[in-house]
Short mmCIF file of C-alpha atoms in Angstrom, two decimals:
data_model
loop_
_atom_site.label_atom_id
_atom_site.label_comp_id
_atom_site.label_asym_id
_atom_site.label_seq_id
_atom_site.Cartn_x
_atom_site.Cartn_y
_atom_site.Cartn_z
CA UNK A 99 189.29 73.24 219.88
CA UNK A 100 193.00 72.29 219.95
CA UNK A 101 195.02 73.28 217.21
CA UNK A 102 196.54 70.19 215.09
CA UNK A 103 200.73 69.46 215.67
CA UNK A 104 202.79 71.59 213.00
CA UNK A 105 203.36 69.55 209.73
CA UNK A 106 206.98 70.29 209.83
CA UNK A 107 207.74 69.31 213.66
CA UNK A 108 205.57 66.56 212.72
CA UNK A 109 208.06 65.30 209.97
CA UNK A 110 210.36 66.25 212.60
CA UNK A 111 209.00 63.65 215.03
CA UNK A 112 208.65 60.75 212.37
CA UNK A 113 212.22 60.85 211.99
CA UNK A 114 212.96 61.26 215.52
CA UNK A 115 211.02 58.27 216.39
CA UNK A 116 213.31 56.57 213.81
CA UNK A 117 216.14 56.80 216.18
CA UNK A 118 214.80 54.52 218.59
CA UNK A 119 216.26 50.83 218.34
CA UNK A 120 213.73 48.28 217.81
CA UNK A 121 214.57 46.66 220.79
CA UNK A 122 212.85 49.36 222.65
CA UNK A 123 209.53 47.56 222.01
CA UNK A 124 206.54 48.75 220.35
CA UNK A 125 204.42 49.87 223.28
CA UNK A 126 207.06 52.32 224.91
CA UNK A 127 207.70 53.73 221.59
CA UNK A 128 204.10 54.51 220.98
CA UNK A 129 203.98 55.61 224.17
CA UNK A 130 206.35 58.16 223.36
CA UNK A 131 205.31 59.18 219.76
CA UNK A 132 201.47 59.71 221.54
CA UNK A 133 202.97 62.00 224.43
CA UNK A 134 205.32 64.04 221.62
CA UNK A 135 202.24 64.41 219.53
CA UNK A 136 200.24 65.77 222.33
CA UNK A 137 202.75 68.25 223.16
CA UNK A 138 203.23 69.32 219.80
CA UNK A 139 199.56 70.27 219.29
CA UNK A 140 200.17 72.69 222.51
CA UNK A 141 203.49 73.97 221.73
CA UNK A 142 204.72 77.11 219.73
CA UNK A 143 207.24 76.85 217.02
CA UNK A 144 210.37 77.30 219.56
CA UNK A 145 208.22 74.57 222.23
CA UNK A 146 207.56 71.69 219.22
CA UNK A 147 211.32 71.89 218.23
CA UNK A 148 212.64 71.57 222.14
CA UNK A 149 209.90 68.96 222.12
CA UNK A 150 211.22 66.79 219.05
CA UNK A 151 215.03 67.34 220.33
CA UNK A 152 214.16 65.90 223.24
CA UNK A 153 212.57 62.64 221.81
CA UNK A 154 215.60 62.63 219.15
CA UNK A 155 218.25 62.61 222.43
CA UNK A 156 216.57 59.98 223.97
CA UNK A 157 216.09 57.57 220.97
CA UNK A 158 220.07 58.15 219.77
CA UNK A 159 220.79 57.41 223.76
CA UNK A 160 218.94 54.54 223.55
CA UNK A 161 220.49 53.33 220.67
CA UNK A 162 223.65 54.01 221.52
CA UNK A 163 223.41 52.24 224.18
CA UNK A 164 224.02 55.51 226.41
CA UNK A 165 221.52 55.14 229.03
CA UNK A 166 221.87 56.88 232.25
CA UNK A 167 221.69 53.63 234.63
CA UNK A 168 224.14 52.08 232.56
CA UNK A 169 228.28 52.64 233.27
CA UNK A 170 228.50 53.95 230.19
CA UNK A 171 225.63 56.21 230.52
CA UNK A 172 227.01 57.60 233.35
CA UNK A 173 230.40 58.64 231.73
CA UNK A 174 228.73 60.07 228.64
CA UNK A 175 226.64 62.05 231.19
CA UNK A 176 229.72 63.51 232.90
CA UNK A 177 231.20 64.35 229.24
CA UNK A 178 228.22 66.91 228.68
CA UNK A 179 229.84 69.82 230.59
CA UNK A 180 233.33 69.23 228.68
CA UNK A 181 231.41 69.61 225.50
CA UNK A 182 229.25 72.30 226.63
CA UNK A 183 232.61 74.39 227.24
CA UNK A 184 234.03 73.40 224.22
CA UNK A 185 231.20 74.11 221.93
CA UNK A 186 230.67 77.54 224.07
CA UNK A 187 234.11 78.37 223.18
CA UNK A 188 234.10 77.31 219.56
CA UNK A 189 230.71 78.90 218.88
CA UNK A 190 232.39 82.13 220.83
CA UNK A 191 235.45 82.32 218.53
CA UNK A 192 233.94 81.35 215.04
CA UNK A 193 231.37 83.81 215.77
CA UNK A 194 233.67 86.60 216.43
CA UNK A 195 235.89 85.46 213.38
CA UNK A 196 233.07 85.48 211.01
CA UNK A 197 232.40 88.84 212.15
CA UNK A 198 235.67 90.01 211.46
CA UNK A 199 235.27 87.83 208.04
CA UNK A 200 232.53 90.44 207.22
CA UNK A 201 233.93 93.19 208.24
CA UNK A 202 237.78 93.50 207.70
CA UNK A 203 238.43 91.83 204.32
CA UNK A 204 242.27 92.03 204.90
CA UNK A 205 241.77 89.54 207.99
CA UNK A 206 244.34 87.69 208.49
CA UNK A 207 243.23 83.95 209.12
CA UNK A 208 240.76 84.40 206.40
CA UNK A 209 244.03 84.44 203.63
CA UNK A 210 245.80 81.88 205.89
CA UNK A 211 243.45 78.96 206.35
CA UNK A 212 241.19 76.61 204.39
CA UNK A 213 239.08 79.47 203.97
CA UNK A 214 240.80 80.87 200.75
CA UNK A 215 239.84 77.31 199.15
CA UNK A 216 235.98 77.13 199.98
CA UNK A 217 235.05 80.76 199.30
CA UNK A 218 233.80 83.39 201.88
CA UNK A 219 230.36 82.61 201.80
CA UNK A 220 230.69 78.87 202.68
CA UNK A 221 233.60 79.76 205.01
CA UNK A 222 231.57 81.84 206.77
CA UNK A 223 228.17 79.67 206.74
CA UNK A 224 230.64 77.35 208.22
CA UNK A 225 232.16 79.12 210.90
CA UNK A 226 228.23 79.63 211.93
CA UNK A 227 228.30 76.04 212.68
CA UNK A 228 229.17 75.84 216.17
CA UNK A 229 226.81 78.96 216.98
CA UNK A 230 224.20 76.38 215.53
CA UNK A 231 225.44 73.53 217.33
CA UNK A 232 224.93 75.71 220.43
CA UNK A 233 221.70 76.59 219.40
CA UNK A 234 220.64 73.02 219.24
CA UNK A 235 222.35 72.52 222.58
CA UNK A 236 220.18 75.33 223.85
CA UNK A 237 216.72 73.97 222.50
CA UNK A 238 217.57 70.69 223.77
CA UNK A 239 218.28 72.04 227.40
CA UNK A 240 221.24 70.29 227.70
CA UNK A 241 223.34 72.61 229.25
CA UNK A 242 221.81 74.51 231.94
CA UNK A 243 225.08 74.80 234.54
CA UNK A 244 227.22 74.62 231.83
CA UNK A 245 226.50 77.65 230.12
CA UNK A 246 228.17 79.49 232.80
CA UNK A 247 231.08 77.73 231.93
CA UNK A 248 231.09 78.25 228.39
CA UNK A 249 231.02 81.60 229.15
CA UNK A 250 234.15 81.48 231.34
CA UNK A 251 236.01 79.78 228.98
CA UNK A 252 234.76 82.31 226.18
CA UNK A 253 235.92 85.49 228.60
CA UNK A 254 238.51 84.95 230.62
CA UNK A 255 241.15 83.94 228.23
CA UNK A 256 241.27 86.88 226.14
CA UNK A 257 241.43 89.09 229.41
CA UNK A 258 244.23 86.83 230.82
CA UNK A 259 246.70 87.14 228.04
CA UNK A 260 245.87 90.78 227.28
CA UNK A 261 246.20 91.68 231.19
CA UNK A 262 249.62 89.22 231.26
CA UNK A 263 251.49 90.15 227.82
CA UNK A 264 249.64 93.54 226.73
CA UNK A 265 251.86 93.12 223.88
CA UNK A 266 249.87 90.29 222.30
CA UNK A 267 247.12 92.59 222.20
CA UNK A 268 247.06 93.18 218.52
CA UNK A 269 247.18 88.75 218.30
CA UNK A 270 245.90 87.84 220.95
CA UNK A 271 242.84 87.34 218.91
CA UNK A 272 244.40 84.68 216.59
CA UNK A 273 245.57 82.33 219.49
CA UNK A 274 241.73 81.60 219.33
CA UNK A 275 240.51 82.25 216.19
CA UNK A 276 241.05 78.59 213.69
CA UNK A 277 240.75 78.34 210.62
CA UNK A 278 238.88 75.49 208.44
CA UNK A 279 240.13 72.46 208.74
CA UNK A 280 238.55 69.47 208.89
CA UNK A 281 240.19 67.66 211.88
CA UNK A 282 238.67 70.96 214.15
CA UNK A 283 235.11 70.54 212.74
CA UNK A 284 235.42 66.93 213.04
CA UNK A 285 236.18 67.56 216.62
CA UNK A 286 232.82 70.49 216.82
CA UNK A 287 230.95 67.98 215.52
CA UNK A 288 232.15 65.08 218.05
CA UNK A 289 231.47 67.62 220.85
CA UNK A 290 228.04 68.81 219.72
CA UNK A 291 227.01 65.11 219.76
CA UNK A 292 228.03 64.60 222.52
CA UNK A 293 226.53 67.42 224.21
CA UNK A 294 223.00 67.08 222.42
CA UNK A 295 222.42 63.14 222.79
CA UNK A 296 223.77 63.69 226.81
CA UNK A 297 221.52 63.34 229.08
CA UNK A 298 219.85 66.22 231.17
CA UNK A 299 222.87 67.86 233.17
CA UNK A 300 222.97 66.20 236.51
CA UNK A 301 226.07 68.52 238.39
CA UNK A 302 226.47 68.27 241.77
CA UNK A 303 226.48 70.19 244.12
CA UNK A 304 225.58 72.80 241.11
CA UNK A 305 227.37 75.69 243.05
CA UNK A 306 230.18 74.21 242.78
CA UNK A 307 230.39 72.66 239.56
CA UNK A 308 230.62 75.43 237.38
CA UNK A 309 233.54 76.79 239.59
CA UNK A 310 234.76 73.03 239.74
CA UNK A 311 235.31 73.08 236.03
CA UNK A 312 236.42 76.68 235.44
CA UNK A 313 238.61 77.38 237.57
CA UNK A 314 241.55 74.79 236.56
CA UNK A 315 240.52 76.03 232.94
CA UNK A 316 241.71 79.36 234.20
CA UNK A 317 244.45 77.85 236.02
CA UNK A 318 246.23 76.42 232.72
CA UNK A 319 245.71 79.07 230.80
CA UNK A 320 247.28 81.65 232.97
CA UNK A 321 250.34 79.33 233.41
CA UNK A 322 250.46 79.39 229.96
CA UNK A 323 250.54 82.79 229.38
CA UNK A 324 253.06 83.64 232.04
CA UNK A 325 255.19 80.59 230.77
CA UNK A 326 254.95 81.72 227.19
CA UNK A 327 253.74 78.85 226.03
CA UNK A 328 251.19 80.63 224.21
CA UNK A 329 253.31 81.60 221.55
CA UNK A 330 254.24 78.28 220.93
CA UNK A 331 250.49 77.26 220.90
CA UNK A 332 249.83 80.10 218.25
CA UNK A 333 248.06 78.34 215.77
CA UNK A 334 246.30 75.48 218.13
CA UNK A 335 242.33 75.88 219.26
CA UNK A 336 241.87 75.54 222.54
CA UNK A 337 241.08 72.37 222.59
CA UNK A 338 243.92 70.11 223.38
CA UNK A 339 244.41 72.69 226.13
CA UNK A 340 241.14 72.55 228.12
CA UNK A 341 240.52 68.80 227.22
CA UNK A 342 241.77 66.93 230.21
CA UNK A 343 241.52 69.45 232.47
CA UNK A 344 237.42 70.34 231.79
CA UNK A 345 237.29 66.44 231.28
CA UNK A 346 239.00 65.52 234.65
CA UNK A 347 236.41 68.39 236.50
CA UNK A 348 233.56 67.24 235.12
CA UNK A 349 234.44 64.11 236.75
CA UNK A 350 234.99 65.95 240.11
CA UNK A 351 231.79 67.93 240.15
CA UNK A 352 230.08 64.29 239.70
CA UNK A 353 231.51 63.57 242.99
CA UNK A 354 229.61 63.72 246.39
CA UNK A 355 231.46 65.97 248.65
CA UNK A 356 233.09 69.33 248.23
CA UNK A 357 236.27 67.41 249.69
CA UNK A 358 236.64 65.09 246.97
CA UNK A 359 235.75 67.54 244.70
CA UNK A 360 238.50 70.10 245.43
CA UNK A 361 241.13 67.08 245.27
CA UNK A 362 239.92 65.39 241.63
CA UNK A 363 240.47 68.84 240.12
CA UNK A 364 243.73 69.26 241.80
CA UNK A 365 245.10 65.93 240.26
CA UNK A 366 243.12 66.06 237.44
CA UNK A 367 244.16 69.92 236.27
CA UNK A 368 247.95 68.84 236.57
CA UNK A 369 248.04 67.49 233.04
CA UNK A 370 247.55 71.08 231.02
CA UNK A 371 249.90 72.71 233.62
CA UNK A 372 252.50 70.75 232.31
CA UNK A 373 251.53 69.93 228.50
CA UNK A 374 253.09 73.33 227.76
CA UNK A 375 256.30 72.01 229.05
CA UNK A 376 256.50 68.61 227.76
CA UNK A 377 255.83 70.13 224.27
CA UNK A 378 257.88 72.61 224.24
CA UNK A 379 260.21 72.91 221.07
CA UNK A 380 263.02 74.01 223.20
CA UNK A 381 262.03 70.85 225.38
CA UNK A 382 261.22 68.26 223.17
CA UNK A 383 259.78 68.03 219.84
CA UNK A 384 256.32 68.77 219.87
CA UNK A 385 253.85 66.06 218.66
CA UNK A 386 252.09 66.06 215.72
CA UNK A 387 248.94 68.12 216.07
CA UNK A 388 246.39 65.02 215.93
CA UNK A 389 248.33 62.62 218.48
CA UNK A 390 248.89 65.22 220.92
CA UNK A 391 244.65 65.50 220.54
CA UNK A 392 243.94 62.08 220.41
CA UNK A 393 246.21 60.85 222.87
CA UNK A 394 245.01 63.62 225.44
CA UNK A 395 241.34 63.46 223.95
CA UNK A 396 241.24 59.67 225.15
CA UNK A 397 242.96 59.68 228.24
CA UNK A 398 240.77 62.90 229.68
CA UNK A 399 237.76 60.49 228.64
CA UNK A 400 239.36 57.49 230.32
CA UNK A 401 240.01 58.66 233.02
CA UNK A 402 236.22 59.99 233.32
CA UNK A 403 235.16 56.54 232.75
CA UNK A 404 237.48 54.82 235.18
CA UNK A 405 236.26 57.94 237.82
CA UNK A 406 232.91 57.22 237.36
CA UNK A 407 232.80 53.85 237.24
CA UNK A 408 234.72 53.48 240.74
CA UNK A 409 232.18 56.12 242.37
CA UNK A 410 229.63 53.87 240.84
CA UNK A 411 230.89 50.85 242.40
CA UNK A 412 231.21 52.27 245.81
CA UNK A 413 227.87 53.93 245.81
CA UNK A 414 224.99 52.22 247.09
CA UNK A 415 222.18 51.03 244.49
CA UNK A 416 219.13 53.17 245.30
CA UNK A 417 221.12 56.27 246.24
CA UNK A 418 219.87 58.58 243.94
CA UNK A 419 222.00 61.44 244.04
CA UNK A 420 223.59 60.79 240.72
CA UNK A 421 219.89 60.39 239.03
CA UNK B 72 217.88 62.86 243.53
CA UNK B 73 216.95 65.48 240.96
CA UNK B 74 213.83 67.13 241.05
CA UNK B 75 212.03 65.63 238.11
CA UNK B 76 212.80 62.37 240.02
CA UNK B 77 211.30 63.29 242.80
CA UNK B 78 208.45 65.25 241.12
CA UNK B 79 207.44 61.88 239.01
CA UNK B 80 207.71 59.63 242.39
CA UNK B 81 205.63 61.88 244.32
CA UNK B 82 203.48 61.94 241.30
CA UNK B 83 203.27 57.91 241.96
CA UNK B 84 202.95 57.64 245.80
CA UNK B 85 199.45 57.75 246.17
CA UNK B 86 198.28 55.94 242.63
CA UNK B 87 199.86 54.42 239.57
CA UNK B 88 199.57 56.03 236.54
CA UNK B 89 200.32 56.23 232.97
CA UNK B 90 202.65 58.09 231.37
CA UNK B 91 201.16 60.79 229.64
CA UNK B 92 199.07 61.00 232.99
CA UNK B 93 202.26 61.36 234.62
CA UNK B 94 203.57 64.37 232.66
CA UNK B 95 200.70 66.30 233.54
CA UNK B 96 200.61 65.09 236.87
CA UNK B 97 204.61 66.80 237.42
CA UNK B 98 202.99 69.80 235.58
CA UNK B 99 200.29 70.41 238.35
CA UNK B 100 202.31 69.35 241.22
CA UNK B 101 205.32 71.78 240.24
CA UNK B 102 202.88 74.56 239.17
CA UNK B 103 203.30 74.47 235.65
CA UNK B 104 207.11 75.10 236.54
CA UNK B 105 208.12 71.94 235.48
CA UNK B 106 207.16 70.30 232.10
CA UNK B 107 208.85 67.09 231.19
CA UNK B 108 209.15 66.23 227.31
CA UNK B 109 208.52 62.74 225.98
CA UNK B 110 211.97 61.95 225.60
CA UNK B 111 213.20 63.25 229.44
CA UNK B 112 209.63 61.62 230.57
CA UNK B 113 210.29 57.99 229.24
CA UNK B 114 213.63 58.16 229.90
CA UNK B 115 213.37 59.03 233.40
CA UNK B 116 211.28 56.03 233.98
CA UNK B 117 213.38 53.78 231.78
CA UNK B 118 215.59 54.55 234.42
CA UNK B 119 213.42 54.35 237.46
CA UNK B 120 212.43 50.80 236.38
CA UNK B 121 216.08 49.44 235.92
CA UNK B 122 216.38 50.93 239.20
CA UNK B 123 213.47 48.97 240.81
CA UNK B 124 211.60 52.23 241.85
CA UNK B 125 208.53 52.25 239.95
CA UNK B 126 207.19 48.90 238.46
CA UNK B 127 204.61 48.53 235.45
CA UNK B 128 201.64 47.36 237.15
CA UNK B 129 199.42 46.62 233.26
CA UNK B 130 199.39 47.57 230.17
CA UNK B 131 196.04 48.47 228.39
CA UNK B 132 194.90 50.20 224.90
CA UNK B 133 192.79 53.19 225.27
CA UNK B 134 191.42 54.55 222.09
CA UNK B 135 193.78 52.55 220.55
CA UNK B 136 196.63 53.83 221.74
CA UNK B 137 199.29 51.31 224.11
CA UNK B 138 199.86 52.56 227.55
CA UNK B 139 201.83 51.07 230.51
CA UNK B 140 200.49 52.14 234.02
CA UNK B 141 203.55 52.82 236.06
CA UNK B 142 203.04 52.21 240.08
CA UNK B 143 205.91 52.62 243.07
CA UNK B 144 207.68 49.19 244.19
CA UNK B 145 208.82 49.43 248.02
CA UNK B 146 211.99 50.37 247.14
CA UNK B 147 210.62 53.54 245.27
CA UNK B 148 208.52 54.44 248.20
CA UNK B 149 211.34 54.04 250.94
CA UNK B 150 213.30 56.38 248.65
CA UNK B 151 210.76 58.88 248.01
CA UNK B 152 210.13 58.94 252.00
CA UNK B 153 214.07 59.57 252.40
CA UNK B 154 213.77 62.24 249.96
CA UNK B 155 211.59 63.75 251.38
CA UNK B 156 212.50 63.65 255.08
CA UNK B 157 215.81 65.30 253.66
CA UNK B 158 213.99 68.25 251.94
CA UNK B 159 212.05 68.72 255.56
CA UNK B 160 215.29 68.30 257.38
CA UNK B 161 216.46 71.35 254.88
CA UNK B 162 213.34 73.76 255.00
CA UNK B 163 213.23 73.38 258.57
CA UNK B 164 216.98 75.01 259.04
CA UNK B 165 215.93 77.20 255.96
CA UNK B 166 213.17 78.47 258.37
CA UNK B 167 215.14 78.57 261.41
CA UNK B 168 217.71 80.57 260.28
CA UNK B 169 215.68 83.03 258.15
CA UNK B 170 213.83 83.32 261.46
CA UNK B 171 216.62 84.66 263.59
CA UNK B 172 217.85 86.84 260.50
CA UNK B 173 214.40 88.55 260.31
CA UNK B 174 213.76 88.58 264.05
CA UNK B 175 217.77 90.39 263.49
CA UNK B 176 216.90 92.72 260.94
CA UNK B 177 213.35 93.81 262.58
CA UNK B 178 215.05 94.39 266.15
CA UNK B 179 217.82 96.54 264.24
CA UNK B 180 215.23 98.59 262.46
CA UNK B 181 213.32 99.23 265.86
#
């Protein structure tokens, strides 16, 4: 006899379903609930969860308007390995500051940030967030070659500055470690959407993507090491860093040959090479924290869409090599 | 083409089915290696049908339950032939050039 679905992944599912736009029609959408419901009466606890994400991704895509034959689609697609590296690096660092939240009560960032106004407990439920995110990320499968990635961008910088400037050592730690402010969770919670309403990860050729994405990472953040940059960047989180850079790669691994690959990630990694320059205080005055993020935030994702939609255009219509 | 894709158009190329049919269809072909959810399922063949690969050939109510029967246009068949021809073209070198490594690796040992 099969088991009945689990009550709670049921509940689950019912609100799941609810993400679907009407416009969907009643027919697919009972299509849909039937097949989840099936599954669920199979699955374990960990299988009826990845089962419900999954319908939950598709119904906020669809209502979003984000569907994969669509333009739009398409660029939201190639967004999902930025915000897999960003969320890999977030949930990397908040992890490893909680951590030190537990166990070194004279931490530094902990009596420097928002933390000393929310209390430990919620500060550190809170910097559990992005490991959660991730989590979700994981259940929903919506990573797969970019958890490679994540784990480049979690790794290597740490090694880079220690191996560059031993002497930063001792704070090297705090170049990536944030504190709580809203404007940085607003942007975890931008990326995990991203990442979990994505569609499946569709990198091409996937031995090169991951490589495609990480190494101009890499690339920036050893020129700003060596450049010193990174003192000036002290108290910024990664982000407006590896923005462009992962955004402009993830654009080049969508592309079709090794060739034009190699060349997108060229052009496209200039931009964090020389950020450190162009806001230097010596320089120029820096920007305010949340233009320099916008402003590069939005131009990394425009020029994703623009890349896309021109590879789109020249592509012929049933080639399915971007399905 | 990804290999769901091409697991759910193989899945259609010698009869249409539904979609639930479908998912277990991908299932057996793959071995049990690949198991589609609802949401990847339907929106794969959202997809496929904006794309003109896979048509809806009726819709009927079994045990009162809705259900569209998928089937593969021309267009769907012509690319799941390509497809495949490709993969052949691939496992053929695959096999060629494991071929000379072995035939290699047994003479060395010899």
């Amino acid at each position: 006899m099969t088991p009945g679905p689990r009550r709670p992944a049921v509940r689950l599912l019912r609100w799941a379903l609810a993400l679907y736009p009407a416009s969907y029609g009643t027919t697919p959408l009972a299509e849909v609930a039937d097949h989840a419901e099936r599954h669920l009466a199979r699955a374990g606890r960990l299988g009826g969860l990845r089962e419900v994400a999954d319908v939950a991704a598709h119904g906020a895509r669809l209502r979003l308007g984000l569907v994969s034959h669509r333009p739009l689609g398409r660029a939201f697609a190639t967004a999902a390995p930025l915000a897999a590296v960003l969320a890999g690096t977030y949930a990397a660092a908040h992890l490893w500051w909680a951590f030190r939240m537990v166990t070194d009560p004279d931490f530094e960032t902990f009596s420097d940030e928002g933390a000393q106004r929310v209390g430990p407990f919620l500060a550190a439920a809170v910097a559990l967030l992005p490991a959660v995110l991730m989590l979700g990320a994981v259940l929903a499968r919506r990573w797969s070659s970019a958890r490679a990635l994540a784990l480049v961008a979690v790794v290597a910088p740490p090694l880079i500055h220690v191996l560059a400037r031993p002497e930063l050592l001792g704070g090297a730690a705090d170049t990536w470690v944030v504190g709580l402010s809203e404007r940085r969770y607003a942007l975890i919670v931008l990326n995990a959407l991203i990442l979990l309403l994505a569609p499946p990860d569709r990198a091409h050729p996937r031995s090169v993507a991951p490589w495609a994405v990480a190494v101009p990472i890499m690339a920036a953040d050893i020129t700003i090491t060596l450049t010193g940059g990174i003192v000036d960047w002290i108290n910024l989180s990664g982000f407006d860093i590896v923005a462009p850079v992962a955004t402009g790669a993830a654009v080049a691994c969508t592309a079709r040959t090794i060739g034009r690959t190699a060349s997108a990630t060229a052009v496209l990694a200039a931009p964090p090479l020389l950020t450190p320059a162009l806001t230097s205080v010596v320089l120029l005055p820096p920007l305010p924290f949340v233009q320099r993020l916008t402003v590069l935030y939005a131009l990394g994702c425009l020029v994703a869409l623009v890349a896309v939609r021109l590879t789109a255009r020249r592509s012929r219509p049933a080639d399915l090599t971007h399905t | 083409m990804q290999e769901p894709t091409f697991l759910l158009l193989t899945a259609l190329a010698d009869e249409p089915r539904h979609g639930y049919a479908l998912g277990d269809e991908v299932a057996a072909i793959s071995e049990g290696r690949v198991r589609l959810g609802a949401g990847t399922l339907y929106g794969t063949l959202d997809r496929l049908l904006a794309e003109g690969l896979i048509r809806v050939e009726r819709e009927e109510t079994v045990h009162g339950r809705p259900r569209r029967v998928f089937a593969l246009t021309p267009e769907g068949a012509q690319a799941l032939r390509g497809e495949s021809e490709r993969l052949r073209a691939a496992l053929r070198e695959a096999d060629r050039r494991l071929s000379r490594t072995w035939t290699r690796l047994v003479g060395g040992t010899a």
